[in-house]
């Protein structure tokens, strides 16, 4: 049995998304910029997809800019606000300590260009306080960027509250909604956001495609110079197969949102029930304001990497946190941001499930994780020390 429990890293392509893509990989191959019939047919499909996507988040089609994914959308949103601010002498940006690296590393790059960045604390519940955002805003602030839901611990942020504050103060507000769209209700008007990033492969769409929503009236900064695609804001012939796949996947995700959330939450609750009894373990992040499918735990006295390898041998694909941190031995910046001590943060496990998982798979996880944890502890000098100190 292979149990795929790493849906926060990426998801399986749905059959509907695949079927929506296929014609564009074969017969509908036109370039939407071409003036002839073959091109214009492609153009029509492109604009239909844009409409489907826009309506799924309460936006206007003219407010949707296709990108190569969530990372590009984050980069473009942040640079749009930064350069617009800089022209007015406003070079201060507010974000949080537990953002995705696509946000944090863009902010690092802007610091080198002379911007000042305030990274807000995230409390032990994994939630940013809107009041902290308000307190941090100054005359110089040009952008607030706070993610809708965290990719490692699944906590949902008070986006509408933060958005209202930003709008009152005349500060642009961007949210990385990559983990949220298709999983919880997202509406750009209700959330008072100016910009919002989305990626298709987190909701059973294809990889390498996403989009940035930008509220009309905000001049978008283009990162890729060239042709006039995306109204001159993102050059390059449109990836129509991927765009069609994203539209189909997003429509399915939004149409079935409640039903899927119910199913996934029931499985996640079963995991919590079955795993929370493991001694010296903890669940990271508030479980109330939370995505349906993400569960992050720490087990004292072991290394997350060893845990992942042994789970993989037992057919369970999971993660220690973000796909970017796996592969390095630093503990997760997200867990450190919510105050998990370094030595405990090393023993982290993220299980992220989707509607493609089954209860039977949850039972396999519940049976296997405690076995692997206790095996690793039996050979761990750190665990020996912890238990010796206890006596
Ligand atoms: C996956 C992810 C991204 C990056 O999206 P890509 O399409 O892989 O570039 C950005 N932010 C969050 C919160 C994510 O989970």
Coordinates of C-alpha atoms and ligand atoms in Angstrom, one line a residue:
X1 CA 0.0 0.0 0.0
X2 CA 1.3 3.5 -0.8
X3 CA -0.4 6.2 1.2
X4 CA 0.2 9.6 -0.3
X5 CA -0.1 12.0 2.7
X6 CA 1.9 15.0 1.3
X7 CA -0.8 17.0 -0.5
X8 CA 0.5 20.3 0.9
X9 CA 3.6 19.7 -1.3
X10 CA 1.6 18.8 -4.4
X11 CA -1.5 16.8 -5.4
X12 CA -2.4 14.2 -7.9
X13 CA -3.8 15.6 -11.2
X14 CA -7.6 15.0 -11.3
X15 CA -9.1 13.1 -14.3
X16 CA -11.2 16.1 -15.1
X17 CA -8.1 18.3 -15.2
X18 CA -6.3 15.8 -17.4
X19 CA -9.2 15.5 -19.8
X20 CA -9.5 19.3 -20.0
X21 CA -5.8 19.6 -20.9
X22 CA -5.7 16.8 -23.5
X23 CA -7.2 18.7 -26.5
X24 CA -4.7 21.5 -26.0
X25 CA -1.8 19.1 -26.2
X26 CA -3.2 17.7 -29.4
X27 CA -5.6 19.4 -31.8
X28 CA -6.1 22.9 -30.2
X29 CA -2.5 24.0 -30.5
X30 CA -2.9 27.6 -31.7
X31 CA -1.1 30.6 -30.3
X32 CA -3.8 32.9 -28.7
X33 CA -1.9 35.9 -30.1
X34 CA -2.3 34.8 -33.7
X35 CA -4.9 36.6 -35.7
X36 CA -6.0 33.6 -37.8
X37 CA -8.8 31.2 -37.0
X38 CA -6.6 28.6 -35.3
X39 CA -5.2 31.2 -33.0
X40 CA -8.5 32.8 -32.3
X41 CA -10.0 29.5 -31.2
X42 CA -7.2 29.1 -28.7
X43 CA -7.8 32.7 -27.6
X44 CA -11.4 32.0 -26.9
X45 CA -10.5 29.0 -24.8
X46 CA -8.0 31.1 -22.9
X47 CA -10.6 33.7 -22.1
X48 CA -13.2 31.1 -21.1
X49 CA -10.7 29.6 -18.6
X50 CA -9.9 33.1 -17.3
X51 CA -13.7 33.7 -16.7
X52 CA -14.1 30.4 -14.8
X53 CA -11.1 31.1 -12.7
X54 CA -12.1 34.7 -11.9
X55 CA -15.7 33.8 -10.9
X56 CA -14.3 31.1 -8.5
X57 CA -12.8 33.8 -6.3
X58 CA -15.3 36.6 -6.9
X59 CA -13.0 38.5 -9.3
X60 CA -13.3 40.1 -12.7
X61 CA -11.5 38.3 -15.6
X62 CA -9.5 41.4 -16.2
X63 CA -8.0 41.1 -12.7
X64 CA -6.5 37.6 -13.4
X65 CA -2.9 37.3 -14.6
X66 CA -1.6 33.8 -15.4
X67 CA 1.8 33.0 -14.0
X68 CA 4.1 29.9 -13.8
X69 CA 2.7 29.1 -10.3
X70 CA 2.5 30.4 -6.8
X71 CA 6.1 31.4 -6.4
X72 CA 6.0 33.7 -9.5
X73 CA 2.7 35.2 -8.4
X74 CA 4.2 36.0 -4.9
X75 CA 7.2 37.6 -6.5
X76 CA 5.1 39.7 -8.9
X77 CA 2.7 40.8 -6.2
X78 CA 5.4 41.9 -3.8
X79 CA 7.4 43.7 -6.5
X80 CA 4.3 45.4 -7.8
X81 CA 3.5 47.0 -4.4
X82 CA 7.2 47.7 -3.6
X83 CA 8.0 49.6 -6.7
X84 CA 4.7 51.5 -6.6
X85 CA 5.5 52.4 -3.0
X86 CA 9.0 53.4 -3.8
X87 CA 7.9 56.0 -6.4
X88 CA 6.0 57.7 -3.5
X89 CA 8.9 57.3 -1.1
X90 CA 7.3 54.5 0.8
X91 CA 9.7 51.6 1.3
X92 CA 8.4 49.7 4.3
X93 CA 6.8 46.3 4.0
X94 CA 5.1 44.2 6.7
X95 CA 4.9 40.4 6.6
X96 CA 5.1 37.5 9.0
X97 CA 7.8 35.2 10.2
X98 CA 6.1 32.1 8.8
X99 CA 5.5 33.0 5.2
X100 CA 6.5 30.7 2.3
X101 CA 10.0 31.2 1.1
X102 CA 8.6 32.6 -2.2
X103 CA 7.6 35.6 0.0
X104 CA 10.4 35.7 2.5
X105 CA 13.2 35.4 -0.1
X106 CA 11.6 38.1 -2.2
X107 CA 11.5 40.4 0.8
X108 CA 15.2 39.6 1.5
X109 CA 16.0 40.6 -2.0
X110 CA 14.1 43.9 -1.6
X111 CA 15.9 44.6 1.7
X112 CA 19.1 44.6 -0.4
X113 CA 17.4 47.1 -2.7
X114 CA 16.8 49.5 0.2
X115 CA 13.4 48.4 1.5
X116 CA 12.8 47.9 5.2
X117 CA 10.9 44.8 6.2
X118 CA 9.0 44.1 9.5
X119 CA 8.3 40.4 10.1
X120 CA 5.5 40.0 12.6
X121 CA 5.5 37.3 15.3
X122 CA 3.2 34.4 14.9
X123 CA 1.8 33.2 18.2
X124 CA 2.0 29.7 19.5
X125 CA -1.4 29.0 18.0
X126 CA 0.1 29.8 14.5
X127 CA -2.1 32.8 13.9
X128 CA -1.0 36.4 13.2
X129 CA -2.9 39.2 15.1
X130 CA -4.6 41.8 13.0
X131 CA -3.9 44.3 15.8
X132 CA -0.1 43.7 15.3
X133 CA -0.5 44.5 11.7
X134 CA -2.2 47.8 12.5
X135 CA 0.4 48.7 15.1
X136 CA 3.2 48.1 12.6
X137 CA 1.8 50.3 9.8
X138 CA 3.7 53.6 9.4
X139 CA 3.6 56.5 6.9
X140 CA 6.2 54.6 4.9
X141 CA 4.4 51.3 4.6
X142 CA 3.6 50.3 1.0
X143 CA 2.6 46.7 1.5
X144 CA 1.3 44.1 3.9
X145 CA 1.7 40.5 2.8
X146 CA 0.3 37.8 5.0
X147 CA -0.6 34.2 3.9
X148 CA -4.2 33.0 4.0
X149 CA -3.3 29.6 5.3
X150 CA 0.1 28.2 6.3
X151 CA 1.6 25.4 4.3
X152 CA 3.3 23.6 7.1
X153 CA 0.8 23.8 10.0
X154 CA -2.4 24.6 8.2
X155 CA -3.5 27.5 10.4
X156 CA -5.8 30.1 8.8
X157 CA -5.1 33.8 9.3
X158 CA -7.6 36.6 9.9
X159 CA -7.3 37.9 6.4
X160 CA -10.5 40.0 6.2
X161 CA -9.7 41.7 9.4
X162 CA -6.2 42.6 8.2
X163 CA -7.5 43.5 4.8
X164 CA -10.0 46.0 6.3
X165 CA -7.2 47.7 8.3
X166 CA -5.0 48.0 5.2
X167 CA -7.8 49.4 3.1
X168 CA -8.6 52.0 5.8
X169 CA -4.9 53.0 6.0
X170 CA -4.4 53.0 2.2
X171 CA -1.8 50.3 2.3
X172 CA -1.8 47.5 -0.4
X173 CA -2.6 44.1 0.9
X174 CA -1.4 40.8 -0.7
X175 CA -2.1 37.3 0.5
X176 CA -0.5 34.1 -0.6
X177 CA -3.6 31.9 -0.8
X178 CA -1.9 28.9 -2.4
X179 CA -2.9 26.5 0.4
X180 CA -6.4 28.0 0.8
X181 CA -7.9 28.3 -2.7
X182 CA -9.9 25.1 -3.5
X183 CA -9.8 24.1 0.2
X184 CA -11.7 26.8 2.1
X185 CA -14.0 29.5 0.7
X186 CA -11.9 32.4 -0.8
X187 CA -13.5 35.6 -2.1
X188 CA -11.4 38.6 -2.9
X189 CA -14.1 41.1 -1.9
X190 CA -15.0 39.5 1.4
X191 CA -11.3 39.3 2.3
X192 CA -10.5 42.9 1.3
X193 CA -7.4 41.8 -0.6
X194 CA -5.7 43.8 -3.4
X195 CA -3.6 40.9 -4.6
X196 CA -3.8 37.2 -4.1
X197 CA -1.6 34.3 -5.3
X198 CA -2.8 30.9 -6.4
X199 CA -1.1 27.7 -7.7
X200 CA -2.9 24.9 -9.6
X201 CA -1.0 21.9 -8.4
X202 CA -2.2 22.3 -4.8
X203 CA -5.8 21.6 -5.8
X204 CA -5.4 18.6 -8.3
X205 CA -4.4 20.9 -11.2
X206 CA -1.2 20.7 -13.2
X207 CA 2.2 21.9 -12.1
X208 CA 3.9 25.0 -13.4
X209 CA 0.7 27.1 -13.6
X210 CA -0.9 29.6 -11.3
X211 CA -2.3 33.1 -11.3
X212 CA -2.1 36.4 -9.5
X213 CA -5.3 38.3 -8.8
X214 CA -4.7 42.1 -8.9
X215 CA -7.6 44.4 -8.0
X216 CA -8.4 46.6 -11.0
X217 CA -6.7 50.0 -10.9
X218 CA -3.4 48.7 -9.5
X219 CA -0.7 49.0 -12.1
X220 CA 1.0 45.6 -12.2
X221 CA 4.8 45.3 -12.4
X222 CA 5.9 42.8 -15.1
X223 CA 8.8 40.5 -14.2
X224 CA 9.1 38.9 -17.6
X225 CA 9.6 41.4 -20.5
X226 CA 8.6 40.5 -24.0
X227 CA 5.3 40.2 -25.9
X228 CA 2.0 41.7 -24.9
X229 CA 0.4 38.7 -23.3
X230 CA -1.6 39.2 -20.1
X231 CA -2.2 42.8 -21.1
X232 CA 1.6 43.4 -21.2
X233 CA 2.2 42.3 -17.7
X234 CA 3.5 38.8 -18.2
X235 CA 5.2 38.0 -21.5
X236 CA 5.4 34.5 -23.0
X237 CA 3.0 32.4 -25.1
X238 CA 0.3 31.3 -22.7
X239 CA 0.5 27.7 -21.4
X240 CA -3.0 26.9 -22.6
X241 CA -3.0 23.1 -21.7
X242 CA -2.1 24.0 -18.1
X243 CA -4.5 26.9 -17.9
X244 CA -7.4 24.7 -19.1
X245 CA -6.4 22.1 -16.6
X246 CA -6.2 24.7 -13.8
X247 CA -9.7 26.0 -14.7
X248 CA -11.2 22.5 -14.6
X249 CA -9.5 21.6 -11.3
X250 CA -10.5 24.9 -9.7
X251 CA -14.1 24.6 -10.8
X252 CA -14.3 21.0 -9.4
X253 CA -12.6 22.1 -6.1
X254 CA -14.9 25.0 -5.6
X255 CA -18.1 23.1 -6.6
X256 CA -17.3 20.3 -4.2
X257 CA -15.6 22.3 -1.5
X258 CA -18.0 21.6 1.3
X259 CA -18.3 17.9 0.6
X260 CA -14.5 17.4 0.2
X261 CA -13.8 19.5 3.3
X262 CA -16.2 17.3 5.3
X263 CA -14.6 14.1 4.1
X264 CA -11.0 15.3 4.6
X265 CA -11.8 16.8 8.0
X266 CA -13.2 13.4 9.2
X267 CA -10.0 11.7 8.1
X268 CA -7.8 14.4 9.7
X269 CA -9.8 14.1 13.0
X270 CA -9.3 10.3 12.9
X271 CA -5.5 10.9 12.6
X272 CA -5.5 13.3 15.5
X273 CA -7.5 10.9 17.6
X274 CA -5.2 8.0 16.7
X275 CA -1.8 9.8 17.1
X276 CA -2.3 12.4 19.9
X277 CA -1.7 9.8 22.6
X278 CA 1.9 9.2 21.6
X279 CA 4.0 10.3 24.6
X280 CA 5.9 13.5 24.4
X281 CA 4.3 14.5 21.2
X282 CA 2.5 17.7 20.3
X283 CA 0.2 19.0 17.6
X284 CA 1.4 22.3 16.1
X285 CA -1.0 25.2 15.4
X286 CA -4.6 25.9 16.5
X287 CA -6.9 23.2 15.3
X288 CA -10.0 25.4 15.1
X289 CA -8.9 28.0 12.6
X290 CA -7.4 25.3 10.4
X291 CA -7.3 23.8 6.9
X292 CA -9.2 20.6 6.6
X293 CA -6.4 18.3 5.5
X294 CA -3.1 19.4 7.3
X295 CA -1.8 17.9 10.5
X296 CA 1.6 18.9 11.9
X297 CA 3.1 17.1 14.9
X298 CA 6.4 17.0 16.7
X299 CA 7.8 13.9 18.5
X300 CA 10.5 14.6 21.1
X301 CA 13.8 12.7 20.9
X302 CA 13.8 11.9 17.2
X303 CA 14.8 13.4 13.8
X304 CA 12.0 14.2 11.4
X305 CA 14.2 13.0 8.5
X306 CA 14.7 9.5 9.9
X307 CA 11.0 9.4 10.6
X308 CA 10.2 10.2 7.0
X309 CA 12.6 7.6 5.6
X310 CA 11.2 4.8 7.8
X311 CA 7.6 5.9 7.0
X312 CA 8.4 5.8 3.3
X313 CA 9.7 2.3 3.7
X314 CA 6.3 1.4 5.2
X315 CA 4.5 3.0 2.2
X316 CA 3.7 6.4 3.8
X317 CA 4.7 9.5 1.9
X318 CA 4.8 12.5 4.3
X319 CA 6.9 15.5 5.0
X320 CA 8.7 17.2 7.8
X321 CA 7.4 20.6 6.7
X322 CA 7.8 22.5 3.5
X323 CA 9.3 20.8 0.5
X324 CA 12.0 23.4 0.5
X325 CA 13.2 22.7 4.0
X326 CA 13.1 18.9 3.6
X327 CA 16.5 18.3 2.1
X328 CA 18.3 20.7 4.5
X329 CA 18.8 19.8 8.1
X330 CA 17.6 23.2 9.5
X331 CA 14.5 22.9 11.5
X332 CA 11.4 24.5 10.0
X333 CA 11.3 28.3 10.2
X334 CA 7.5 28.0 10.7
X335 CA 7.8 25.9 13.8
X336 CA 10.5 28.2 15.2
X337 CA 8.2 31.2 14.4
X338 CA 5.4 29.7 16.6
X339 CA 7.9 29.1 19.4
X340 CA 8.6 25.4 19.2
X341 CA 12.0 24.8 20.7
X342 CA 14.8 24.0 18.2
X343 CA 15.4 20.4 19.5
X344 CA 11.7 19.6 19.3
X345 CA 11.2 21.2 16.0
X346 CA 13.7 18.7 14.5
X347 CA 11.2 15.9 15.2
X348 CA 8.4 17.3 13.0
X349 CA 6.0 15.4 10.8
X350 CA 3.4 17.0 8.4
X351 CA 0.6 14.7 7.2
X352 CA -1.5 16.5 4.5
X353 CA -4.4 14.6 3.1
X354 CA -6.9 15.1 0.3
X355 CA -10.3 13.7 -0.8
X356 CA -8.3 11.0 -2.7
X357 CA -7.2 9.4 0.6
X358 CA -9.3 6.8 2.4
X359 CA -10.1 6.0 6.1
X360 CA -8.3 2.7 5.5
X361 CA -5.1 4.7 4.8
X362 CA -5.6 6.7 8.0
X363 CA -5.7 3.4 9.9
X364 CA -2.4 2.4 8.3
X365 CA -0.8 5.7 9.3
X366 CA -2.2 5.4 12.9
X367 CA -0.8 1.9 13.2
X368 CA 2.6 2.7 11.6
X369 CA 3.6 6.1 13.1
X370 CA 3.7 5.0 16.8
X371 CA 5.8 1.9 15.8
X372 CA 8.3 4.0 13.9
X373 CA 8.5 6.6 16.6
X374 CA 9.1 4.1 19.3
X375 CA 11.8 2.3 17.2
X376 CA 13.6 5.6 16.5
X377 CA 13.4 6.5 20.2
X378 CA 14.9 3.1 21.2
X379 CA 18.1 4.0 19.2
X380 CA 18.1 7.7 20.1
X381 CA 20.7 9.0 22.6
X382 CA 18.6 12.2 22.8
X383 CA 15.5 10.2 23.9
X384 CA 17.6 8.3 26.3
X385 CA 18.7 11.5 27.9
X386 CA 15.2 12.9 28.1
X387 CA 13.9 9.8 29.8
X388 CA 16.9 9.6 32.1
X389 CA 16.3 13.2 33.3
X390 CA 12.7 12.3 34.0
X391 CA 13.7 9.6 36.5
Ligands
LIG1 C1 3.3 25.5 -2.8 C2 3.3 26.9 -2.3 C3 3.9 28.0 -3.0 C4 4.6 27.8 -4.3 O1 3.8 27.5 -5.4 P1 4.4 26.9 -6.7 O2 3.3 26.8 -7.7 O3 5.0 25.6 -6.4 O4 5.5 27.9 -7.1 C5 3.7 29.3 -2.5 N1 3.1 29.5 -1.3 C6 2.6 28.4 -0.6 C7 1.9 28.7 0.7 C8 2.7 27.2 -1.1 O5 2.1 26.2 -0.3

